[in-house]
Coordinates of C-alpha atoms and ligand atoms in Angstrom, one line a residue:
M1 CA -30.9 -4.8 8.0
N2 CA -30.7 -3.6 4.9
I3 CA -28.1 -5.4 2.9
K4 CA -28.1 -4.7 -0.6
E5 CA -26.8 -7.2 -3.6
I6 CA -24.7 -5.8 -6.2
N7 CA -24.1 -6.7 -9.9
T8 CA -20.2 -6.4 -11.0
K9 CA -18.1 -7.5 -13.2
P10 CA -14.1 -8.3 -12.9
F11 CA -11.6 -6.3 -13.2
D12 CA -8.7 -7.7 -15.2
D13 CA -5.7 -6.0 -12.9
Q14 CA -6.0 -6.5 -9.8
R15 CA -3.4 -9.0 -8.6
P16 CA -2.0 -8.4 -5.8
G17 CA 2.0 -7.2 -5.6
T18 CA 4.4 -6.8 -3.1
S19 CA 1.9 -5.7 -0.8
G20 CA -1.4 -5.7 -2.2
L21 CA -3.2 -4.3 -4.5
R22 CA -1.7 -0.5 -5.9
K23 CA -3.3 1.4 -8.8
Q24 CA -3.9 5.8 -8.8
V25 CA -7.1 6.6 -6.9
T26 CA -8.8 7.2 -9.9
V27 CA -8.1 3.8 -11.0
F28 CA -9.6 2.8 -7.3
Q29 CA -12.3 5.6 -8.6
Q30 CA -14.0 3.2 -10.8
P31 CA -17.8 2.6 -10.1
H32 CA -17.1 -0.3 -7.5
Y33 CA -13.2 -0.9 -8.4
L34 CA -12.7 -0.9 -4.5
E35 CA -15.8 -3.5 -4.0
N36 CA -14.6 -5.3 -6.1
F37 CA -11.6 -6.8 -4.0
V38 CA -13.2 -5.9 -0.9
Q39 CA -15.5 -9.3 -2.0
S40 CA -13.1 -10.0 -2.9
I41 CA -10.9 -11.0 0.1
F42 CA -13.6 -11.2 2.5
D43 CA -14.7 -14.3 -0.1
C44 CA -11.8 -16.0 1.0
L45 CA -11.8 -15.4 4.6
E46 CA -13.4 -18.7 6.2
E47 CA -14.9 -18.7 9.7
K48 CA -15.3 -14.9 9.3
T49 CA -18.7 -14.6 11.2
G50 CA -18.5 -12.8 14.6
R51 CA -15.1 -11.9 14.0
T52 CA -12.8 -9.1 14.5
L53 CA -11.6 -7.1 12.1
V54 CA -8.5 -3.9 12.5
L55 CA -9.5 -1.6 10.2
G56 CA -7.0 2.1 9.3
G57 CA -4.3 3.4 7.0
D58 CA -2.3 6.4 6.2
G59 CA -4.9 9.0 5.8
R60 CA -4.4 9.0 2.7
Y61 CA -5.8 10.8 -0.4
Y62 CA -9.2 8.6 -0.2
N63 CA -8.7 7.1 2.5
R64 CA -11.6 8.2 3.6
T65 CA -14.1 7.2 1.3
A66 CA -12.9 3.7 2.1
I67 CA -13.0 3.1 5.5
Q68 CA -16.1 3.7 5.3
T69 CA -17.2 1.7 2.3
I70 CA -14.6 -1.2 4.0
L71 CA -17.2 -1.1 7.4
K72 CA -20.0 -1.1 5.5
M73 CA -18.8 -4.3 3.7
A74 CA -17.9 -5.4 6.8
A75 CA -20.9 -6.0 8.0
A76 CA -22.6 -6.8 5.1
N77 CA -20.1 -10.3 5.2
G78 CA -21.4 -10.8 9.1
F79 CA -17.8 -9.6 10.8
G80 CA -19.0 -8.7 14.5
K81 CA -16.9 -6.0 15.5
V82 CA -14.5 -3.7 13.0
L83 CA -11.5 -1.9 15.6
V84 CA -11.1 1.2 13.1
G85 CA -8.4 4.0 13.6
A86 CA -8.7 7.5 14.6
G87 CA -9.9 9.1 11.6
G88 CA -9.5 6.4 9.9
L89 CA -5.5 6.5 10.2
L90 CA -3.7 3.2 11.4
S91 CA 0.8 3.5 10.3
T92 CA 0.9 -0.3 9.3
P93 CA 3.6 -1.4 11.9
A94 CA 0.6 -0.3 14.9
V95 CA -2.0 -2.7 12.0
S96 CA 0.2 -5.7 13.0
A97 CA 0.3 -5.0 16.9
V98 CA -3.5 -3.8 17.1
I99 CA -4.1 -7.6 15.5
R100 CA -1.9 -8.9 18.1
H101 CA -3.1 -7.4 20.9
H102 CA -6.6 -8.1 20.5
E103 CA -5.9 -11.2 19.0
A104 CA -8.0 -9.8 16.4
F105 CA -9.0 -11.9 12.8
G106 CA -6.6 -9.9 10.2
G107 CA -6.5 -6.8 9.3
I108 CA -7.4 -4.7 6.4
I109 CA -4.7 -1.2 5.1
L110 CA -4.9 1.5 3.0
S111 CA -2.1 2.4 2.2
A112 CA 0.3 2.6 -1.3
S113 CA 3.4 3.6 1.4
H114 CA 5.7 5.6 0.0
N115 CA 4.0 6.1 -3.2
P116 CA 3.0 9.9 -3.6
G117 CA -0.6 10.3 -3.0
G118 CA -3.1 13.0 -3.6
P119 CA -6.2 13.0 -6.4
D120 CA -2.9 12.8 -8.7
G121 CA -1.3 10.0 -6.6
D122 CA -1.7 6.8 -5.6
F123 CA -3.8 4.5 -3.1
G124 CA -3.8 0.8 -2.4
I125 CA -5.6 -2.5 -0.1
K126 CA -3.8 -4.7 1.9
Y127 CA -5.0 -7.9 4.1
N128 CA -3.5 -9.0 6.8
I129 CA -3.6 -12.4 8.8
S130 CA -4.3 -13.4 12.4
N131 CA -0.8 -13.0 13.1
G132 CA -1.0 -9.8 12.3
G133 CA 1.0 -9.5 8.7
P134 CA 0.6 -9.7 5.2
A135 CA -1.2 -13.0 4.0
P136 CA 0.6 -15.5 1.8
E137 CA 1.4 -16.0 -1.6
K138 CA -1.7 -18.4 -2.0
L139 CA -4.2 -16.1 -0.1
T140 CA -3.0 -12.8 -2.3
E141 CA -3.4 -15.6 -5.3
A142 CA -6.8 -16.5 -4.7
I143 CA -8.6 -12.9 -3.6
Y144 CA -6.1 -12.6 -7.1
A145 CA -8.1 -15.0 -8.5
R146 CA -11.9 -14.9 -6.4
T147 CA -11.2 -10.9 -8.5
C148 CA -11.6 -12.2 -11.9
E149 CA -15.3 -13.8 -11.6
L150 CA -16.6 -11.8 -9.3
S151 CA -20.3 -11.3 -10.1
H152 CA -21.4 -9.6 -7.1
Y153 CA -20.7 -8.0 -3.5
R154 CA -22.1 -6.5 -0.1
V155 CA -22.8 -3.4 0.7
L156 CA -25.2 -2.6 4.3
Q157 CA -27.3 0.3 3.5
A158 CA -26.8 2.7 6.3
D159 CA -25.1 6.5 6.3
D160 CA -21.4 6.8 6.5
L161 CA -20.0 7.0 10.6
E162 CA -18.1 9.4 12.7
L163 CA -14.6 7.9 12.9
D164 CA -13.8 11.3 15.0
Q165 CA -14.7 10.6 18.8
L166 CA -13.6 7.1 20.0
G167 CA -15.8 4.4 21.3
E168 CA -18.1 2.1 20.1
Q169 CA -21.3 2.2 18.3
S170 CA -23.2 -0.5 15.7
L171 CA -22.9 -0.5 12.0
G172 CA -26.4 -2.6 11.9
N173 CA -25.6 -6.4 13.5
M174 CA -21.6 -5.1 14.2
T175 CA -20.3 -2.9 16.5
V176 CA -17.3 -0.9 15.4
E177 CA -14.6 0.7 17.8
V178 CA -13.1 3.9 17.3
I179 CA -10.1 3.4 18.9
D180 CA -6.8 5.1 19.5
P181 CA -4.9 4.9 17.1
V182 CA -1.5 5.3 19.0
K183 CA -2.0 3.7 22.2
D184 CA -1.4 0.0 21.7
Y185 CA 1.2 0.5 19.5
A186 CA 3.1 2.8 22.1
E187 CA 2.6 0.4 24.9
L188 CA 4.6 -1.7 22.9
M189 CA 6.9 -0.3 22.5
T190 CA 7.5 -0.1 26.3
H191 CA 8.3 -3.0 26.2
L192 CA 11.1 -3.8 23.6
F193 CA 13.2 -0.7 24.9
D194 CA 14.9 0.7 28.1
F195 CA 12.4 4.0 28.7
G196 CA 14.3 5.3 31.1
R197 CA 17.9 5.4 29.5
I198 CA 16.8 7.2 27.1
K199 CA 15.1 9.2 28.6
A200 CA 18.3 10.7 30.6
L201 CA 19.7 10.9 26.6
F202 CA 17.3 13.6 25.7
D203 CA 17.6 15.3 29.8
S204 CA 21.2 15.6 29.4
G205 CA 20.6 18.3 26.8
L206 CA 24.4 17.0 25.3
F207 CA 22.1 15.5 22.3
Q208 CA 19.8 16.1 20.4
M209 CA 17.9 14.4 17.5
V210 CA 15.2 15.2 14.0
F211 CA 12.4 13.1 12.9
D212 CA 10.9 14.2 10.0
A213 CA 7.3 12.3 9.8
M214 CA 6.8 13.3 5.4
H215 CA 4.2 14.5 6.6
A216 CA 2.5 10.7 6.5
I217 CA 1.2 8.3 9.2
T218 CA 4.5 8.5 12.0
G219 CA 3.8 12.6 13.3
P220 CA 1.1 11.3 15.8
Y221 CA 3.3 8.6 16.7
A222 CA 6.4 9.2 16.7
K223 CA 5.2 13.3 18.7
E224 CA 3.5 10.8 21.4
I225 CA 6.7 8.2 21.7
L226 CA 9.8 11.2 21.5
E227 CA 8.7 13.7 22.4
N228 CA 5.5 13.4 25.2
Q229 CA 7.3 9.2 26.7
L230 CA 11.0 10.1 26.2
G231 CA 11.0 14.1 26.4
A232 CA 13.3 15.0 23.4
A233 CA 12.2 18.5 22.9
A234 CA 9.3 20.1 21.8
G235 CA 10.1 20.4 17.7
T236 CA 11.9 17.3 17.2
V237 CA 9.4 15.3 15.1
I238 CA 9.2 18.0 12.4
N239 CA 6.1 17.4 9.3
G240 CA 4.5 15.9 12.0
E241 CA 0.9 16.6 10.4
P242 CA -0.3 13.6 9.2
L243 CA -1.8 15.1 4.8
E244 CA -3.9 13.5 2.3
D245 CA -1.6 14.5 0.0
F246 CA 1.9 14.4 2.5
G247 CA 2.4 18.0 1.2
G248 CA 3.5 17.3 -2.0
G249 CA 6.2 15.0 -0.9
H250 CA 7.2 11.8 -2.0
P251 CA 6.7 10.0 1.4
D252 CA 10.3 7.8 0.5
P253 CA 12.1 8.1 3.7
N254 CA 16.0 8.1 1.8
L255 CA 18.8 10.6 1.2
A256 CA 16.2 12.0 -2.3
H257 CA 13.2 12.1 -0.3
A258 CA 14.1 13.1 3.0
T259 CA 15.5 16.3 1.3
E260 CA 14.8 18.9 4.8
L261 CA 16.6 15.6 6.8
V262 CA 19.5 15.6 5.5
E263 CA 20.5 19.2 5.5
R264 CA 19.7 19.5 8.9
L265 CA 21.7 16.8 9.8
N266 CA 24.6 18.5 7.7
Q267 CA 24.7 21.4 9.5
S268 CA 28.3 22.0 10.9
G269 CA 28.4 24.1 14.5
P270 CA 27.3 23.0 18.0
H271 CA 22.9 22.9 18.2
A272 CA 23.6 20.5 14.8
P273 CA 21.2 17.3 15.6
N274 CA 23.1 14.0 16.4
F275 CA 20.5 12.1 15.2
G276 CA 17.9 12.3 12.8
A277 CA 14.9 9.5 11.4
A278 CA 12.8 9.3 9.3
S279 CA 10.3 7.4 8.3
D280 CA 7.7 6.2 5.2
G281 CA 3.9 6.9 4.1
D282 CA 2.6 3.8 5.8
G283 CA 4.8 4.2 8.4
D284 CA 6.8 0.9 8.0
R285 CA 10.2 1.9 7.0
N286 CA 13.1 3.9 8.6
M287 CA 16.8 6.3 7.0
V288 CA 18.5 5.9 9.8
L289 CA 21.1 9.3 10.1
G290 CA 23.9 10.5 12.2
R291 CA 25.8 14.3 11.7
R292 CA 26.2 14.0 8.3
F293 CA 26.5 10.0 8.5
F294 CA 24.1 8.1 5.4
V295 CA 23.5 4.7 7.7
T296 CA 22.6 2.3 4.4
P297 CA 19.7 -0.2 5.8
S298 CA 21.4 -3.2 5.4
D299 CA 24.0 -2.0 7.4
S300 CA 21.4 -0.1 10.3
L301 CA 19.7 -4.4 10.0
A302 CA 23.6 -5.9 10.0
I303 CA 24.2 -3.6 13.5
L304 CA 21.0 -4.1 14.5
A305 CA 21.8 -8.1 14.2
A306 CA 24.7 -7.4 16.4
N307 CA 23.7 -5.4 19.0
V308 CA 20.3 -7.0 19.9
H309 CA 21.4 -8.7 22.8
R310 CA 21.9 -5.3 24.8
L311 CA 18.3 -5.0 24.9
P312 CA 15.5 -5.7 27.3
G313 CA 12.7 -7.2 24.9
Y314 CA 15.1 -9.4 23.1
P315 CA 17.5 -11.0 26.4
Q316 CA 17.5 -14.3 24.4
G317 CA 19.1 -12.0 21.6
L318 CA 19.6 -13.5 17.9
A319 CA 17.9 -16.4 17.6
G320 CA 17.9 -16.2 13.5
V321 CA 17.9 -13.5 11.0
A322 CA 16.6 -12.9 7.5
R323 CA 17.3 -10.5 4.8
S324 CA 15.5 -10.6 1.4
M325 CA 17.7 -11.3 -1.3
P326 CA 18.1 -8.0 -2.3
T327 CA 19.1 -6.8 0.8
S328 CA 23.6 -6.6 1.2
M329 CA 24.7 -9.0 2.8
A330 CA 26.6 -7.7 5.5
V331 CA 24.5 -9.4 8.1
D332 CA 24.9 -12.4 6.8
R333 CA 28.7 -11.7 8.9
V334 CA 27.1 -11.4 12.2
A335 CA 24.8 -14.5 12.1
E336 CA 28.1 -16.5 10.8
R337 CA 29.9 -15.1 13.8
L338 CA 26.9 -15.7 16.8
G339 CA 26.7 -19.2 14.9
V340 CA 22.4 -18.2 14.4
D341 CA 20.9 -19.2 10.7
C342 CA 20.5 -16.8 7.9
Y343 CA 17.8 -16.5 6.0
E344 CA 17.3 -15.7 1.9
T345 CA 13.7 -14.6 1.2
P346 CA 12.3 -12.9 -1.6
T347 CA 11.8 -9.1 -1.9
G348 CA 8.7 -8.1 0.0
W349 CA 7.3 -8.7 3.8
K350 CA 5.0 -11.5 3.6
F351 CA 8.0 -13.5 3.2
F352 CA 8.8 -13.3 7.0
G353 CA 6.0 -14.8 8.6
N354 CA 6.3 -18.6 8.7
L355 CA 10.3 -17.4 9.7
L356 CA 8.8 -15.4 12.6
D357 CA 6.2 -17.6 14.1
N358 CA 8.4 -20.8 14.1
R359 CA 11.0 -18.8 15.6
K360 CA 13.0 -19.0 13.2
I361 CA 14.6 -15.9 13.7
N362 CA 13.5 -12.2 15.9
L363 CA 14.9 -10.4 13.7
C364 CA 15.0 -9.5 9.7
G365 CA 15.2 -6.6 7.3
E366 CA 15.4 -5.4 3.8
E367 CA 17.9 -2.7 1.8
S368 CA 14.9 -0.7 0.6
F369 CA 14.9 0.9 4.2
G370 CA 13.2 -1.8 6.2
T371 CA 14.3 -3.4 9.5
G372 CA 11.4 -5.3 11.9
S373 CA 11.5 -8.1 14.9
D374 CA 9.4 -10.2 15.5
H375 CA 7.6 -7.9 17.8
V376 CA 5.0 -7.3 14.9
R377 CA 4.6 -9.1 12.0
E378 CA 5.3 -5.7 10.3
K379 CA 8.6 -3.9 8.9
D380 CA 8.2 -1.2 12.0
G381 CA 9.6 2.3 11.4
L382 CA 9.9 3.6 14.8
W383 CA 10.9 0.9 16.1
A384 CA 14.0 0.7 13.5
V385 CA 14.5 4.8 15.4
L386 CA 14.5 3.7 19.0
F387 CA 16.3 0.5 19.1
W388 CA 19.2 3.4 17.1
L389 CA 18.2 5.5 20.1
N390 CA 18.5 2.1 23.0
L391 CA 22.3 1.5 21.4
I392 CA 22.7 5.1 21.0
A393 CA 21.9 5.8 25.0
M394 CA 23.5 2.7 26.0
R395 CA 27.6 2.4 24.0
Q396 CA 27.1 6.3 24.9
Q397 CA 28.7 6.7 20.9
S398 CA 27.7 8.6 18.1
V399 CA 25.6 6.8 15.1
E400 CA 28.7 7.4 13.0
D401 CA 31.1 5.3 15.9
I402 CA 29.6 2.4 15.8
V403 CA 28.8 2.1 11.9
R404 CA 32.5 2.4 12.2
E405 CA 33.2 0.1 14.5
H406 CA 30.3 -2.6 13.2
W407 CA 33.2 -2.0 10.2
C408 CA 35.7 -2.4 11.5
L409 CA 35.1 -5.7 13.5
Y410 CA 32.3 -6.9 10.5
G411 CA 34.4 -5.6 7.2
R412 CA 31.8 -3.1 5.5
N413 CA 29.6 -4.2 2.3
Y414 CA 30.0 -1.2 -0.1
Y415 CA 25.9 -1.3 -2.3
T416 CA 23.7 0.8 -3.7
R417 CA 20.5 0.5 -5.1
H418 CA 20.2 2.0 -8.6
D419 CA 16.3 2.1 -10.2
Y420 CA 15.2 3.3 -13.3
E421 CA 11.3 4.0 -13.4
A422 CA 8.9 4.2 -15.6
V423 CA 10.1 2.4 -17.9
E424 CA 8.2 0.8 -20.7
Q425 CA 6.9 -3.0 -20.0
D426 CA 7.7 -4.4 -22.8
S427 CA 11.0 -2.8 -22.6
A428 CA 11.5 -4.7 -18.6
D429 CA 10.4 -7.8 -19.7
S430 CA 12.9 -7.9 -22.7
L431 CA 14.9 -7.4 -20.8
M432 CA 14.0 -9.9 -18.3
K433 CA 13.7 -12.4 -20.4
N434 CA 16.9 -11.8 -21.9
L435 CA 18.7 -11.7 -19.0
R436 CA 16.9 -15.0 -17.8
A437 CA 18.5 -16.4 -21.4
K438 CA 21.6 -15.5 -20.5
I439 CA 21.6 -17.1 -17.3
T440 CA 23.4 -20.6 -17.7
E441 CA 26.5 -19.0 -19.7
L442 CA 27.5 -16.3 -17.3
A443 CA 28.9 -19.3 -14.6
G444 CA 32.9 -19.2 -14.8
Q445 CA 32.5 -15.8 -16.8
S446 CA 35.6 -13.5 -16.0
F447 CA 34.7 -9.6 -16.0
G448 CA 38.4 -8.3 -15.0
E449 CA 38.7 -8.7 -11.7
Y450 CA 35.4 -10.1 -10.7
E451 CA 34.8 -13.9 -11.8
V452 CA 31.1 -15.2 -12.0
Q453 CA 30.3 -17.8 -9.0
L454 CA 26.6 -18.2 -9.8
A455 CA 24.1 -17.0 -12.1
D456 CA 20.7 -17.8 -11.2
D457 CA 16.9 -17.1 -11.5
F458 CA 15.9 -17.1 -7.4
Q459 CA 13.7 -19.7 -5.5
Y460 CA 12.7 -19.4 -2.7
T461 CA 11.2 -22.7 -0.8
D462 CA 9.7 -22.1 2.8
P463 CA 11.4 -23.4 4.5
V464 CA 7.6 -23.5 7.1
D465 CA 5.1 -24.8 4.6
K466 CA 7.6 -25.3 1.4
S467 CA 5.8 -23.9 -0.5
V468 CA 8.1 -22.7 -3.8
S469 CA 8.7 -18.8 -5.0
E470 CA 9.4 -18.5 -8.9
Q471 CA 11.3 -16.5 -10.7
Q472 CA 12.2 -13.8 -7.7
G473 CA 14.9 -11.8 -9.4
I474 CA 18.0 -12.7 -10.9
R475 CA 21.4 -12.0 -8.9
I476 CA 24.8 -13.6 -10.2
L477 CA 27.2 -13.7 -7.5
F478 CA 31.8 -13.3 -7.7
T479 CA 34.0 -15.6 -6.4
N480 CA 35.3 -11.9 -4.4
G481 CA 31.3 -11.6 -2.9
A482 CA 30.2 -8.8 -4.9
R483 CA 26.6 -9.7 -6.5
I484 CA 25.1 -7.8 -8.9
V485 CA 21.0 -8.4 -8.8
Y486 CA 18.3 -7.9 -11.4
R487 CA 14.6 -7.4 -10.4
L488 CA 10.9 -5.5 -11.2
S489 CA 9.5 -4.2 -8.6
G490 CA 6.2 -4.9 -7.4
T491 CA 5.0 -1.5 -5.6
G492 CA 5.0 0.9 -9.5
T493 CA 1.5 2.2 -10.4
Q494 CA 3.5 3.0 -14.7
G495 CA 4.8 1.5 -16.2
A496 CA 7.3 -0.9 -14.5
T497 CA 10.0 -0.1 -12.5
L498 CA 13.6 -2.5 -12.5
R499 CA 16.5 -3.1 -9.6
V500 CA 19.2 -3.0 -9.6
Y501 CA 21.0 -4.0 -7.0
I502 CA 25.4 -3.6 -6.5
E503 CA 27.4 -4.4 -3.9
R504 CA 31.0 -5.5 -3.2
F505 CA 32.6 -7.0 0.2
E506 CA 35.8 -4.9 1.5
P507 CA 37.6 -6.2 5.0
E508 CA 40.7 -3.7 4.4
A509 CA 39.5 -1.4 6.9
S510 CA 41.8 1.4 5.5
L511 CA 39.4 1.0 2.8
H512 CA 36.0 1.8 4.5
D513 CA 36.2 5.5 3.3
L514 CA 35.5 5.3 -0.7
D515 CA 32.9 6.6 -2.6
T516 CA 30.0 4.3 -2.6
Q517 CA 29.1 5.1 -6.0
A518 CA 32.2 5.2 -7.2
T519 CA 33.7 1.7 -6.0
L520 CA 31.4 0.3 -7.3
A521 CA 31.9 2.1 -10.4
Q522 CA 33.6 -0.9 -12.4
L523 CA 30.1 -3.1 -11.0
I524 CA 27.8 -0.4 -12.9
K525 CA 28.8 -0.5 -16.0
M526 CA 29.7 -4.5 -15.7
A527 CA 25.5 -3.9 -14.2
D528 CA 25.2 -2.3 -17.3
E529 CA 27.0 -3.8 -19.7
I530 CA 25.4 -7.4 -18.9
A531 CA 22.2 -7.0 -18.8
G532 CA 22.2 -4.4 -22.1
I533 CA 20.4 -1.7 -19.4
K534 CA 20.5 1.4 -22.1
Q535 CA 20.1 -0.3 -25.1
F536 CA 16.5 -1.9 -23.1
T537 CA 15.3 0.9 -21.3
G538 CA 17.6 3.9 -23.6
R539 CA 18.2 5.7 -20.3
D540 CA 22.1 6.5 -20.0
A541 CA 21.4 7.3 -15.7
P542 CA 18.8 6.0 -13.5
T543 CA 16.4 7.5 -12.1
V544 CA 17.0 7.2 -8.1
I545 CA 20.4 6.6 -6.3
T546 CA 19.8 4.8 -2.7
Ligands
VG1_1 C1 9.1 -2.3 -2.8 C2 11.2 -2.7 -1.9 C3 10.3 -3.5 -0.8 C4 10.0 -3.6 0.1 C5 8.3 -2.7 -0.6 C6 7.1 -2.6 0.4 O1 9.1 -3.2 -3.2 O2 12.0 -2.7 -2.3 O3 11.7 -4.6 -0.2 O4 8.9 -4.5 1.3 O5 8.6 -2.0 -1.5 O6 7.8 -1.9 1.2 P1 9.1 -3.2 -4.9 O7 8.8 -4.7 -5.6 O8 8.7 -2.5 -5.2 O9 10.5 -3.5 -4.8 V1 5.8 -0.3 1.7 O10 7.3 0.5 2.8 O11 6.0 0.2 0.6 O12 5.2 -1.7 1.6
CO2 CO1 5.9 1.7 3.7

């Protein structure tokens, strides 16, 4: 084996964010940049010798180059085997499923998720541990510390491998097995949902759906499961071919970016689809739409929690549930009624891992179009879509009717997120600093009908390993159940992104049909006044509203 030790110098910007290391492609293309980070991951993994690693990405620009490099580095660092998705492709939830199914040591996912791709877009890399989930903070911090002192990395001198044919080949002393990226994942789904029932729904001819894969990774998964296995009409999956630049689009499944899907669902007439869904770059997010009807991700989580006992894969029902702190409190009401625990975690899927592993919860979600369960350790876009399909098939109701019935029973949490993207880092930091200084004096203050019950900088103690995560967002809770939350994004690559999350609870069913932005207008105004958003950012309006 011809292993080379390459001398290198540390980069000072390799601290993983909410979900791995995310940078512009041009940053990753600097000599040694990717290699330094990969070697730092490997250096932090004890007992990796001879073990199996899973490797794949969302197919964005630089995926193939990075896969070849990582394979050669894995061989030089003593791994026994790498399972790599054909063509270098694997969705994020599929990596999680493959790690668990094959009891692998861990996995590397190449993706910048919902961020745009292409030579001028973003790239990212993330390490997942043996439970299939994102590395916990302790490990990501250790990896970061290693990047700050790295002096060399190891790489096998070998030709690039052919990764389009399934099967095993050797790379130095290591085996590389190219696997079907869809197979293990699709198999897992058949155990969770009633495929027969969903198939009958499609076969009835009375139900049509559109799935927008946004030219990202979910296309092949959705085609296989929805069209081939469940009998959805050919053409149900649109934009189903993964492209290196996502066709120039922004692979983020929300009303602002999945415009083609939204147009289809807004059609009228007998041939308008009944159900629409989309997923993001790496397949872990989902948006769910009914006919001319949008389901907020927070409501979706609450509805899944209220219905999980109906599904074949969850005979024990809801064991407990968790949501990220900024996610609306709709699911809390479901947990309360069912008498199960509801955990509030910091943003990012890595905080759900311990809760899932220890069976404190079996369902979790985030307001950012992410929901998942204990079947894997990542959020899972297509899983959520299948859940909704199963629900529709069982209840024989439209998406809108299911949601409205839920609101009638539990009340409605009006919810919105306002993002201010690419703000100057210094301005964003000053805004947060100023807000932090104000927190203590906010308690007890009134703003019209809103009285502050609690204002703090969210801190989380993991109930399992007792690790503490601080400064996870500033939250202001009002006595009537309304909330305003502020935090800075940990996934952006240009400047800073300020996220402001706003919600208010409405128990009255006759008031469940209001326009979200209008009914939250007073809180939105207060959010600006309290934090000085205009003053600090110089912006009059958010960049994206979801
Ligand atoms: C965002 C979302 C967060 C999500 C993360 C990764 O993080 O808010 O809920 O877990 O993206 O999702 P941030 O720090 O930018 O707010 V994915 O689909 O981009 O891996
Ligand atoms: Co994603």
